[in-house]
Short mmCIF file of C-alpha atoms and ligand atoms in Angstrom, two decimals:
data_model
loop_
_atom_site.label_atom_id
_atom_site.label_comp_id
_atom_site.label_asym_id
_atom_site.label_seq_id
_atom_site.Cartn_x
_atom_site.Cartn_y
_atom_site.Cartn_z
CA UNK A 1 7.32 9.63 4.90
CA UNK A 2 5.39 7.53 7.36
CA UNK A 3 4.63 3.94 6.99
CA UNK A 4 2.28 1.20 8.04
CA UNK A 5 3.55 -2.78 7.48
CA UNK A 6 0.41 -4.42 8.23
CA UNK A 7 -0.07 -8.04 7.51
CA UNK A 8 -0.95 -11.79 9.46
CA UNK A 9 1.69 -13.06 11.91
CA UNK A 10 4.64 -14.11 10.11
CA UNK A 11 4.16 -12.35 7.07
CA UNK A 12 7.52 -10.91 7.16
CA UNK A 13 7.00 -7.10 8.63
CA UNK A 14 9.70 -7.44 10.60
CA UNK A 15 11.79 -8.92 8.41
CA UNK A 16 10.70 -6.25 5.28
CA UNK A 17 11.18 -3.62 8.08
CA UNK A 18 15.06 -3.94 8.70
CA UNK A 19 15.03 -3.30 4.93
CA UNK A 20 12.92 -0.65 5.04
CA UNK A 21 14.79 1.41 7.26
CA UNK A 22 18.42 0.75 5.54
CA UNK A 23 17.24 2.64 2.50
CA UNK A 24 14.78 5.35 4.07
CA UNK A 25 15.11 7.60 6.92
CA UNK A 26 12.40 6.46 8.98
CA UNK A 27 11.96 5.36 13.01
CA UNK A 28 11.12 1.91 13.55
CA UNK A 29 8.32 1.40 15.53
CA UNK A 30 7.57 -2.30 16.68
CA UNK A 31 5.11 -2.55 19.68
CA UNK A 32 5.57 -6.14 19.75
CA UNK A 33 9.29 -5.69 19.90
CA UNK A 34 8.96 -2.80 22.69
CA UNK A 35 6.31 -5.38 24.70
CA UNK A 36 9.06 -8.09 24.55
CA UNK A 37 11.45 -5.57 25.75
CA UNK A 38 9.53 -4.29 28.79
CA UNK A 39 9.06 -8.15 29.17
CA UNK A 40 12.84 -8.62 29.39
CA UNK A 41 13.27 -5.83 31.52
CA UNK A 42 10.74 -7.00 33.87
CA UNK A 43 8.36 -4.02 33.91
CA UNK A 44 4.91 -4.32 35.36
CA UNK A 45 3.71 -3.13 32.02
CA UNK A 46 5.77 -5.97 30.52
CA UNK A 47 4.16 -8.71 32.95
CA UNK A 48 1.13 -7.10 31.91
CA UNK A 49 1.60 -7.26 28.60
CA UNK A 50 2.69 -10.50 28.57
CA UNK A 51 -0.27 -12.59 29.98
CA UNK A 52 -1.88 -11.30 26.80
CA UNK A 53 1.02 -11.96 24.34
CA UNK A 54 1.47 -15.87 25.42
CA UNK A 55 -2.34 -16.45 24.52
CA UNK A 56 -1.80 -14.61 21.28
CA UNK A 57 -4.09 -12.06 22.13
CA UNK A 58 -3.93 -8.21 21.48
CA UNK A 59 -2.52 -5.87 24.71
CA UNK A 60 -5.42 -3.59 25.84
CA UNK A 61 -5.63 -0.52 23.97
CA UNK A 62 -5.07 1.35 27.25
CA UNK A 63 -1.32 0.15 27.33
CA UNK A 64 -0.51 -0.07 23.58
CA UNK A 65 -2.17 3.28 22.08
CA UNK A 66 -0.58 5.28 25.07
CA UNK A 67 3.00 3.77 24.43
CA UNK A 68 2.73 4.52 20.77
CA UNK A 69 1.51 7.75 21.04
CA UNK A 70 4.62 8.37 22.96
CA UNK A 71 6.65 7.06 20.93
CA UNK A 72 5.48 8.98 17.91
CA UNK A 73 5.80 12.16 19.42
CA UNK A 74 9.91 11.82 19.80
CA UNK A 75 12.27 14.12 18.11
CA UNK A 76 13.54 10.91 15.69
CA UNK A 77 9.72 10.03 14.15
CA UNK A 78 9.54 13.92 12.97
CA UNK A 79 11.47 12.94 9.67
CA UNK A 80 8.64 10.07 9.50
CA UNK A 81 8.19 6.59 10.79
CA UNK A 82 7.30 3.14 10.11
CA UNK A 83 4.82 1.53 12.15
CA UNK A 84 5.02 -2.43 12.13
CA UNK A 85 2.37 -4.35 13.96
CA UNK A 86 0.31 -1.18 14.78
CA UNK A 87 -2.49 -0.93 14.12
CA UNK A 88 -4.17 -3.89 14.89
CA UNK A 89 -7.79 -2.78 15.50
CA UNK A 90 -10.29 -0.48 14.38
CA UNK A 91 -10.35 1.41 17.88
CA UNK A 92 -6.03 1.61 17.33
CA UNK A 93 -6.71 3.16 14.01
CA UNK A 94 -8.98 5.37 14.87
CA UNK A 95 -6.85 6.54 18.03
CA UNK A 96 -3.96 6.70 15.43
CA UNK A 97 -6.08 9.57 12.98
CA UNK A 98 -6.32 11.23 15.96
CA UNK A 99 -2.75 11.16 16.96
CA UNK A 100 -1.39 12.37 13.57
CA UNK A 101 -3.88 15.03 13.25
CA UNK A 102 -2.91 16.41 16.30
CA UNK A 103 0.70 16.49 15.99
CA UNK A 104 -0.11 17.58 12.19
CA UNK A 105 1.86 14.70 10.88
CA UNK A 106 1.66 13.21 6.99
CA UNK A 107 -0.53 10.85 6.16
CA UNK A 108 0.64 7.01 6.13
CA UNK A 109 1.44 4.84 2.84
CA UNK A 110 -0.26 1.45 4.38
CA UNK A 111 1.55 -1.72 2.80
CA UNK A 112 -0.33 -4.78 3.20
CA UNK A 113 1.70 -7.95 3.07
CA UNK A 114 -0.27 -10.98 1.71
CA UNK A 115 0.50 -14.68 2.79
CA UNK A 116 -1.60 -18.13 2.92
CA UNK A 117 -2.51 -19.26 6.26
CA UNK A 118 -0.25 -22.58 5.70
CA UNK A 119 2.28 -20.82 4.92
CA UNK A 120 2.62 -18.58 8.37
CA UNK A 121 1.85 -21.34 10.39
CA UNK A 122 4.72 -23.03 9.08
CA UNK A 123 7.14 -20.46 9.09
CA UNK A 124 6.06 -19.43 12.78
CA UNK A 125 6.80 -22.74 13.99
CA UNK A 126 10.04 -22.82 12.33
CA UNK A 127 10.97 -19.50 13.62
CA UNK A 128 10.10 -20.70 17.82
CA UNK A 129 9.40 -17.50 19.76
CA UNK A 130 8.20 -17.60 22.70
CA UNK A 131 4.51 -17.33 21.20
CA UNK A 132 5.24 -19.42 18.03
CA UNK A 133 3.36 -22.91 18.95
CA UNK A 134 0.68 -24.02 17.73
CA UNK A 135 -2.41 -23.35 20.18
CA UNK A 136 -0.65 -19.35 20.15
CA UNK A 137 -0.48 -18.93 16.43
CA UNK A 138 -3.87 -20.07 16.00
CA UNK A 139 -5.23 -17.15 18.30
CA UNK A 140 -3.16 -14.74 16.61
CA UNK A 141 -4.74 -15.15 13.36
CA UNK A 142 -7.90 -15.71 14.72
CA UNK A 143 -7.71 -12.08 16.18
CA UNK A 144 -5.83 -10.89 12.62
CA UNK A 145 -8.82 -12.19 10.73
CA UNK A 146 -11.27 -10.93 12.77
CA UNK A 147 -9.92 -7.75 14.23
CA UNK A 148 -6.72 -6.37 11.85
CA UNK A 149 -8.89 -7.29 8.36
CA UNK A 150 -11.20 -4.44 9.43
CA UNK A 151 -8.60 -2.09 10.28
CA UNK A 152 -7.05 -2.92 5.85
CA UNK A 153 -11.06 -2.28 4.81
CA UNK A 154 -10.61 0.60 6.54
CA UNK A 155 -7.55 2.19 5.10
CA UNK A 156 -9.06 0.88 1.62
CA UNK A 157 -12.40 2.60 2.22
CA UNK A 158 -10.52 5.99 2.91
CA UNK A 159 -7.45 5.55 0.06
CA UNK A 160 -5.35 3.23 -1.38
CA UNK A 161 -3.48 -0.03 0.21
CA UNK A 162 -0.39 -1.22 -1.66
CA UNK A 163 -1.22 -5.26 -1.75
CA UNK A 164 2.37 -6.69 -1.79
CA UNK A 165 2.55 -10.54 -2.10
CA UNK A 166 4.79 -11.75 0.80
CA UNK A 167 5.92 -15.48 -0.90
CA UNK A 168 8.97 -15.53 -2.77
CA UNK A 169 12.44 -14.63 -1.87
CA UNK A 170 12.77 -11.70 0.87
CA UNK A 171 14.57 -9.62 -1.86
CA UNK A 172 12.19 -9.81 -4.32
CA UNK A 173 9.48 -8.58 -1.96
CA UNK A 174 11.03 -6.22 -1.03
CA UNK A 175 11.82 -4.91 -4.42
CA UNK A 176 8.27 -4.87 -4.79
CA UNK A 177 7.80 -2.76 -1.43
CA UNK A 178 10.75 -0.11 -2.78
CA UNK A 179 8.42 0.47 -5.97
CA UNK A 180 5.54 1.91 -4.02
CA UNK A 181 7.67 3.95 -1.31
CA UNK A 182 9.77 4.68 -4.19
CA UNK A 183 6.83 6.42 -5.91
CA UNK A 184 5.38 8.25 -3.04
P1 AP5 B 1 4.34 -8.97 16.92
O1 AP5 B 1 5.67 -9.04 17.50
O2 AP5 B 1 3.98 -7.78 16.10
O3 AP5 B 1 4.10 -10.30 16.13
P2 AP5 B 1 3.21 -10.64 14.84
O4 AP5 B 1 2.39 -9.58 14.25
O5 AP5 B 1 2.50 -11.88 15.24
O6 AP5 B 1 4.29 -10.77 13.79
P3 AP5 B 1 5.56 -11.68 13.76
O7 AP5 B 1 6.70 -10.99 14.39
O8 AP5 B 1 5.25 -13.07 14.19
O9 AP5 B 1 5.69 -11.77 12.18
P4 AP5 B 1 6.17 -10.69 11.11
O10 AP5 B 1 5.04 -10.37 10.19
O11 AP5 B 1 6.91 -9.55 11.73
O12 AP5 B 1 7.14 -11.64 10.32
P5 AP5 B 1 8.71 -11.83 10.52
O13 AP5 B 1 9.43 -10.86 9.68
O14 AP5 B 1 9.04 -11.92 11.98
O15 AP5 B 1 3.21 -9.10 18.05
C1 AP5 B 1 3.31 -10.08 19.05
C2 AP5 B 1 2.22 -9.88 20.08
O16 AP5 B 1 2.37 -8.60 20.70
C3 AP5 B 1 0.78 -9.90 19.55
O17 AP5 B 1 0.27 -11.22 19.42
C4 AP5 B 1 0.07 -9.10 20.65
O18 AP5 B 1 -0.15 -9.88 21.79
C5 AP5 B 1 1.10 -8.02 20.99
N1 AP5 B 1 0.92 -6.82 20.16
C6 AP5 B 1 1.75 -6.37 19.17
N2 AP5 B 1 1.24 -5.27 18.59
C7 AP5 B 1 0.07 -5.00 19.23
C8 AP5 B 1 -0.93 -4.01 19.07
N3 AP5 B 1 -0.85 -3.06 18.12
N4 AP5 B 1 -2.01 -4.06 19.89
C9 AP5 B 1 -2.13 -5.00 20.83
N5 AP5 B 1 -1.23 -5.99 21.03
C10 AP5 B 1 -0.13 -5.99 20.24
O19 AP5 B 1 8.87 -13.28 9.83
C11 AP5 B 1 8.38 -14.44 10.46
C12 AP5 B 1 9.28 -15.62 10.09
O20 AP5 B 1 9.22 -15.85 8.69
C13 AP5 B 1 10.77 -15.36 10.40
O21 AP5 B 1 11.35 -16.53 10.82
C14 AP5 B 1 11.35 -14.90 9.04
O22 AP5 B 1 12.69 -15.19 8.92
C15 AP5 B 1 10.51 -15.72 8.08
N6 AP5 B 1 10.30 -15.03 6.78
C16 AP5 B 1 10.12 -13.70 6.56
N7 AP5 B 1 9.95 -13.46 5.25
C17 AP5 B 1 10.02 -14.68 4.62
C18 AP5 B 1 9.91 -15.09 3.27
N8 AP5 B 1 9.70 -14.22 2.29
N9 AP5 B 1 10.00 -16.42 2.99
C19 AP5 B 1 10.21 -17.34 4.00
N10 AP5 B 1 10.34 -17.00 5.31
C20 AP5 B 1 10.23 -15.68 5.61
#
């Protein structure tokens, strides 16, 4: 099975993905957690990278659908994947059709995690990443609202979206998550 967590900052696909993959065989695929890495490791691509990331704005598609395309095509996402945090545009989900129809790979289940705007903002600042102040977090939903919403109409236009309501206990969401995979 292959998966898509897509949601606002702070919604909890991250979090919901460490569950995810305890119960289902799938590879976890975080470009924001592989641009912090390459960040850590001081690669040019991570220096890159990270100009964008501290104004809370998306990496160019030229670094970001290249790496995941790479990363999709590795021996452990043949038994399926979950992407988390990708993809975040129109043009990334449109690069991604392409990708799967060329390496004739299944068809995602997209799970869209739902949370007020209060409600991130405070969690985010709780939570203190690098990129979780206030002028950051603002910029990141401003680019979720106006260029990830698109990429959920999208997925709706062509099939369903499981709408899974990310407030309440982590366990209880993601007992709500398990029913759709579950049913897949
Ligand atoms: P990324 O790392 O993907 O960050 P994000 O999407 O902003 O998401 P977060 O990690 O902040 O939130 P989350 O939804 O995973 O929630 P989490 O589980 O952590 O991206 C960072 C940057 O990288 C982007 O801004 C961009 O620059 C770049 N980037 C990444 N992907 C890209 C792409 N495709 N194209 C271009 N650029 C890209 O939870 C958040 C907090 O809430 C935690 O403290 C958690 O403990 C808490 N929490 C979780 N669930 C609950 C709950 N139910 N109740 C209370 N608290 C909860």
């Amino acid at each position: 099975m292959n998966i898509i967590l897509v949601g606002p900052p702070g919604s909890g696909k991250g979090t919901q993905a460490e569950n995810i993959i305890k119960d289902y065989k799938v590879a976890h695929i975080s470009p924001g957690d592989m641009l912090r890495k390459h960040k850590k490791d001081g690669t040019e691509l991570g220096m890159k990278a990270n100009e964008y990331m501290q104004k809370g704005e998306l990496v160019p598609d030229e670094i970001v659908v290249k790496m995941i395309e790479q990363r999709i095509s590795e021996d452990d996402c043949k038994g399926g994947f979950m992407l988390d945090g990708f993809p975040r545009s129109l043009s990334q989900a449109k690069a991604l059709d392409e990708m799967l129809e060329k390496q004739n790979m299944e068809k995602p289940v997209i799970i869209n995690i739902v949370v007020s705007e209060d409600e991130l903002v405070d969690r985010l600042l709780k939570r203190g990443r690098a990129d979780d102040n206030e002028e950051t977090i603002k910029s990141r939903l401003k680019v979720f609202n106006g260029q990830t919403s698109p990429v959920i109409e999208y997925y709706s236009e062509k099939g369903s979206v499981h709408e899974i309501n990310g407030v309440g206990s982590i366990e209880g969401i993601y007992a709500e998550i398990k029913k759709v995979l579950d049913n897949q």
